[in-house]
Amino acid sequence: MELGVSEDMSEVSNVARVQTLRTDRIEARANGLLGDCRRAFHAFGELDELAENLRILSLNAELAAGRAGDKGRAVRALTQYTRELVNRLAMIQGEMNALRVRTFTLSSTILRGLLQLSLFEQACTLVNDDDHDTRAKSTVGGAFIQIMRMLVDTLDDMANCVDDLARRARGVEEVVSQSDSIATNIAIEAAAAGVHEKEFRTVSDTMRRYVEDLRLMIDEAADAVRRAGEKGASLRRLGLDSLGELEHNG
């Protein structure tokens, strides 16, 4: 009989050790995920300034197109389209700001949940040392599972935030591609603009510089967004595995 109790306690101890290792892995990956998100948000830190530069350039280009008369008609249409892209960048920037706040809020919730899990792991160790206190074991075990469920839900929300961040990054990439096409078309129009060629070419060259800045921004953020996506998916699976193990042994 004593041998059976000893075997049960050994099994409980093994489960506790496995869960502790999983919690440590969740914490390490959660910290890594937050770091990747910070890198991505930092990369887009000057997005609003670049959008404003593009807006001012489009206004100046429209004035130049007005002075060119018929020869500036196509450029005028291109600058109006540029302002639509600027508005889109402004919208993406606002969405990213909201995502940043939500991401950091979820990160705080995750870290707080991990701290609570650590405390309950200690409590589990204490009550498991008492063979007769089954009520305490049930109470602590149930609370542990509730915290893990909350953590899994939060990890799921975090993964969704990362997916949203990836979509916003793709939105910026689309604007970059379209702005590059506009700069090319303005350069083409400049070649046939006569005395206004220099002015239109300046607009095209300036837009290309802004496009290159945006492209560098995307390149810098792309790796962080990709890594964050991988960590978010991994965290989601790890949390579900941990919860499944707890519920199975509960």
Short mmCIF file of N, CA, C and O in Angstrom, two decimals, residues 109-163:
data_model
loop_
_atom_site.label_atom_id
_atom_site.label_comp_id
_atom_site.label_asym_id
_atom_site.label_seq_id
_atom_site.Cartn_x
_atom_site.Cartn_y
_atom_site.Cartn_z
N THR A 109 -0.34 40.94 -19.21
CA THR A 109 -1.24 39.90 -18.70
C THR A 109 -0.56 38.54 -18.71
O THR A 109 -0.70 37.75 -17.77
N ILE A 110 0.19 38.25 -19.78
CA ILE A 110 0.90 36.97 -19.88
C ILE A 110 1.95 36.85 -18.78
O ILE A 110 2.03 35.81 -18.10
N LEU A 111 2.73 37.89 -18.60
CA LEU A 111 3.78 37.83 -17.58
C LEU A 111 3.18 37.72 -16.18
O LEU A 111 3.72 37.02 -15.31
N ARG A 112 2.06 38.39 -15.95
CA ARG A 112 1.39 38.28 -14.65
C ARG A 112 0.85 36.87 -14.45
O ARG A 112 0.96 36.30 -13.37
N GLY A 113 0.29 36.28 -15.51
CA GLY A 113 -0.21 34.91 -15.43
C GLY A 113 0.91 33.92 -15.16
O GLY A 113 0.74 32.96 -14.38
N LEU A 114 2.06 34.13 -15.78
CA LEU A 114 3.21 33.24 -15.55
C LEU A 114 3.70 33.34 -14.11
O LEU A 114 4.10 32.33 -13.52
N LEU A 115 3.67 34.55 -13.56
CA LEU A 115 4.06 34.71 -12.16
C LEU A 115 3.10 33.95 -11.25
O LEU A 115 3.52 33.27 -10.29
N GLN A 116 1.80 34.06 -11.55
CA GLN A 116 0.81 33.32 -10.75
C GLN A 116 1.01 31.82 -10.88
O GLN A 116 0.89 31.08 -9.89
N LEU A 117 1.34 31.35 -12.08
CA LEU A 117 1.60 29.92 -12.26
C LEU A 117 2.79 29.47 -11.43
O LEU A 117 2.77 28.39 -10.83
N SER A 118 3.82 30.31 -11.40
CA SER A 118 4.99 29.98 -10.60
C SER A 118 4.65 29.85 -9.13
O SER A 118 5.10 28.93 -8.43
N LEU A 119 3.81 30.76 -8.64
CA LEU A 119 3.39 30.71 -7.24
C LEU A 119 2.57 29.46 -6.95
O LEU A 119 2.72 28.80 -5.91
N PHE A 120 1.68 29.11 -7.90
CA PHE A 120 0.86 27.92 -7.70
C PHE A 120 1.67 26.64 -7.83
O PHE A 120 1.35 25.63 -7.21
N GLU A 121 2.73 26.67 -8.63
CA GLU A 121 3.62 25.50 -8.70
C GLU A 121 4.26 25.25 -7.34
O GLU A 121 4.39 24.10 -6.91
N GLN A 122 4.64 26.34 -6.67
CA GLN A 122 5.20 26.19 -5.33
C GLN A 122 4.15 25.65 -4.37
O GLN A 122 4.43 24.79 -3.52
N ALA A 123 2.91 26.15 -4.52
CA ALA A 123 1.82 25.67 -3.66
C ALA A 123 1.54 24.20 -3.93
O ALA A 123 1.29 23.42 -3.00
N CYS A 124 1.59 23.79 -5.20
CA CYS A 124 1.37 22.38 -5.55
C CYS A 124 2.41 21.49 -4.89
O CYS A 124 2.10 20.40 -4.40
N THR A 125 3.64 21.97 -4.87
CA THR A 125 4.71 21.18 -4.25
C THR A 125 4.45 21.00 -2.77
O THR A 125 4.64 19.92 -2.20
N LEU A 126 3.98 22.06 -2.12
CA LEU A 126 3.71 21.99 -0.68
C LEU A 126 2.57 21.04 -0.36
O LEU A 126 2.66 20.20 0.53
N VAL A 127 1.46 21.15 -1.10
CA VAL A 127 0.31 20.30 -0.78
C VAL A 127 0.55 18.86 -1.19
O VAL A 127 0.01 17.93 -0.60
N ASN A 128 1.39 18.64 -2.20
CA ASN A 128 1.70 17.27 -2.61
C ASN A 128 2.53 16.56 -1.56
O ASN A 128 2.57 15.32 -1.52
N ASP A 129 3.20 17.33 -0.71
CA ASP A 129 3.97 16.72 0.37
C ASP A 129 3.06 16.16 1.47
O ASP A 129 3.50 15.38 2.31
N ASP A 130 1.81 16.60 1.47
CA ASP A 130 0.85 16.14 2.47
C ASP A 130 -0.08 15.12 1.81
O ASP A 130 -0.95 15.46 1.02
N ASP A 131 0.09 13.83 2.14
CA ASP A 131 -0.67 12.77 1.50
C ASP A 131 -2.16 12.84 1.80
O ASP A 131 -2.98 12.29 1.06
N HIS A 132 -2.55 13.49 2.89
CA HIS A 132 -3.93 13.42 3.35
C HIS A 132 -4.76 14.65 2.99
O HIS A 132 -5.98 14.62 3.09
N ASP A 133 -4.10 15.74 2.60
CA ASP A 133 -4.83 16.98 2.36
C ASP A 133 -5.34 17.01 0.91
O ASP A 133 -4.88 17.78 0.07
N THR A 134 -6.31 16.17 0.62
CA THR A 134 -6.83 16.06 -0.75
C THR A 134 -7.60 17.31 -1.15
O THR A 134 -7.63 17.68 -2.33
N ARG A 135 -8.27 17.98 -0.18
CA ARG A 135 -9.04 19.18 -0.50
C ARG A 135 -8.11 20.29 -0.98
O ARG A 135 -8.40 20.97 -1.96
N ALA A 136 -7.00 20.46 -0.28
CA ALA A 136 -6.03 21.50 -0.68
C ALA A 136 -5.48 21.20 -2.06
O ALA A 136 -5.31 22.09 -2.90
N LYS A 137 -5.19 19.93 -2.31
CA LYS A 137 -4.67 19.55 -3.63
C LYS A 137 -5.67 19.88 -4.72
O LYS A 137 -5.32 20.40 -5.78
N SER A 138 -6.95 19.58 -4.46
CA SER A 138 -7.99 19.84 -5.45
C SER A 138 -8.15 21.33 -5.70
O SER A 138 -8.30 21.78 -6.84
N THR A 139 -8.11 22.12 -4.61
CA THR A 139 -8.28 23.57 -4.73
C THR A 139 -7.13 24.20 -5.52
O THR A 139 -7.35 24.99 -6.44
N VAL A 140 -5.91 23.84 -5.14
CA VAL A 140 -4.74 24.40 -5.80
C VAL A 140 -4.69 23.95 -7.26
O VAL A 140 -4.43 24.74 -8.17
N GLY A 141 -4.97 22.67 -7.49
CA GLY A 141 -4.95 22.16 -8.86
C GLY A 141 -5.98 22.83 -9.74
O GLY A 141 -5.70 23.18 -10.90
N GLY A 142 -7.18 23.06 -9.19
CA GLY A 142 -8.23 23.72 -9.96
C GLY A 142 -7.87 25.16 -10.29
O GLY A 142 -8.10 25.63 -11.41
N ALA A 143 -7.29 25.86 -9.32
CA ALA A 143 -6.87 27.25 -9.55
C ALA A 143 -5.76 27.31 -10.59
O ALA A 143 -5.73 28.19 -11.45
N PHE A 144 -4.86 26.32 -10.53
CA PHE A 144 -3.76 26.26 -11.49
C PHE A 144 -4.30 26.13 -12.92
O PHE A 144 -3.86 26.80 -13.85
N ILE A 145 -5.29 25.26 -13.08
CA ILE A 145 -5.89 25.04 -14.40
C ILE A 145 -6.60 26.30 -14.89
O ILE A 145 -6.52 26.66 -16.07
N GLN A 146 -7.30 27.00 -13.99
CA GLN A 146 -7.99 28.23 -14.38
C GLN A 146 -7.01 29.29 -14.89
O GLN A 146 -7.27 29.97 -15.90
N ILE A 147 -5.87 29.42 -14.21
CA ILE A 147 -4.87 30.39 -14.64
C ILE A 147 -4.31 30.00 -16.00
O ILE A 147 -4.12 30.84 -16.88
N MET A 148 -4.07 28.69 -16.18
CA MET A 148 -3.54 28.24 -17.46
C MET A 148 -4.54 28.48 -18.59
O MET A 148 -4.16 28.86 -19.70
N ARG A 149 -5.83 28.29 -18.31
CA ARG A 149 -6.84 28.58 -19.33
C ARG A 149 -6.82 30.05 -19.71
O ARG A 149 -6.92 30.41 -20.89
N MET A 150 -6.72 30.92 -18.70
CA MET A 150 -6.65 32.36 -18.97
C MET A 150 -5.40 32.68 -19.80
O MET A 150 -5.45 33.47 -20.75
N LEU A 151 -4.31 32.02 -19.45
CA LEU A 151 -3.06 32.25 -20.16
C LEU A 151 -3.16 31.80 -21.62
O LEU A 151 -2.70 32.50 -22.53
N VAL A 152 -3.79 30.65 -21.84
CA VAL A 152 -3.96 30.15 -23.21
C VAL A 152 -4.82 31.11 -24.03
O VAL A 152 -4.51 31.40 -25.19
N ASP A 153 -5.90 31.63 -23.43
CA ASP A 153 -6.74 32.60 -24.14
C ASP A 153 -5.95 33.87 -24.49
O ASP A 153 -6.10 34.43 -25.59
N THR A 154 -5.11 34.31 -23.54
CA THR A 154 -4.32 35.52 -23.78
C THR A 154 -3.27 35.28 -24.85
O THR A 154 -3.02 36.15 -25.70
N LEU A 155 -2.66 34.10 -24.83
CA LEU A 155 -1.68 33.75 -25.86
C LEU A 155 -2.34 33.72 -27.24
O LEU A 155 -1.74 34.11 -28.25
N ASP A 156 -3.58 33.25 -27.26
CA ASP A 156 -4.33 33.22 -28.53
C ASP A 156 -4.57 34.65 -29.03
O ASP A 156 -4.40 34.93 -30.22
N ASP A 157 -4.95 35.55 -28.12
CA ASP A 157 -5.15 36.96 -28.50
C ASP A 157 -3.84 37.58 -28.98
O ASP A 157 -3.82 38.38 -29.93
N MET A 158 -2.74 37.20 -28.32
CA MET A 158 -1.43 37.73 -28.70
C MET A 158 -1.06 37.28 -30.11
O MET A 158 -0.56 38.07 -30.92
N ALA A 159 -1.31 36.01 -30.40
CA ALA A 159 -1.01 35.50 -31.74
C ALA A 159 -1.85 36.22 -32.80
O ALA A 159 -1.37 36.52 -33.90
N ASN A 160 -3.09 36.53 -32.46
CA ASN A 160 -3.96 37.28 -33.39
C ASN A 160 -3.42 38.70 -33.62
O ASN A 160 -3.49 39.23 -34.73
N CYS A 161 -2.89 39.31 -32.56
CA CYS A 161 -2.29 40.65 -32.70
C CYS A 161 -1.10 40.61 -33.66
O CYS A 161 -0.91 41.51 -34.47
N VAL A 162 -0.30 39.56 -33.53
CA VAL A 162 0.86 39.42 -34.42
C VAL A 162 0.39 39.25 -35.87
O VAL A 162 0.97 39.81 -36.79
N ASP A 163 -0.67 38.47 -36.06
CA ASP A 163 -1.24 38.31 -37.41
C ASP A 163 -1.70 39.66 -37.96
O ASP A 163 -1.50 39.97 -39.15
#
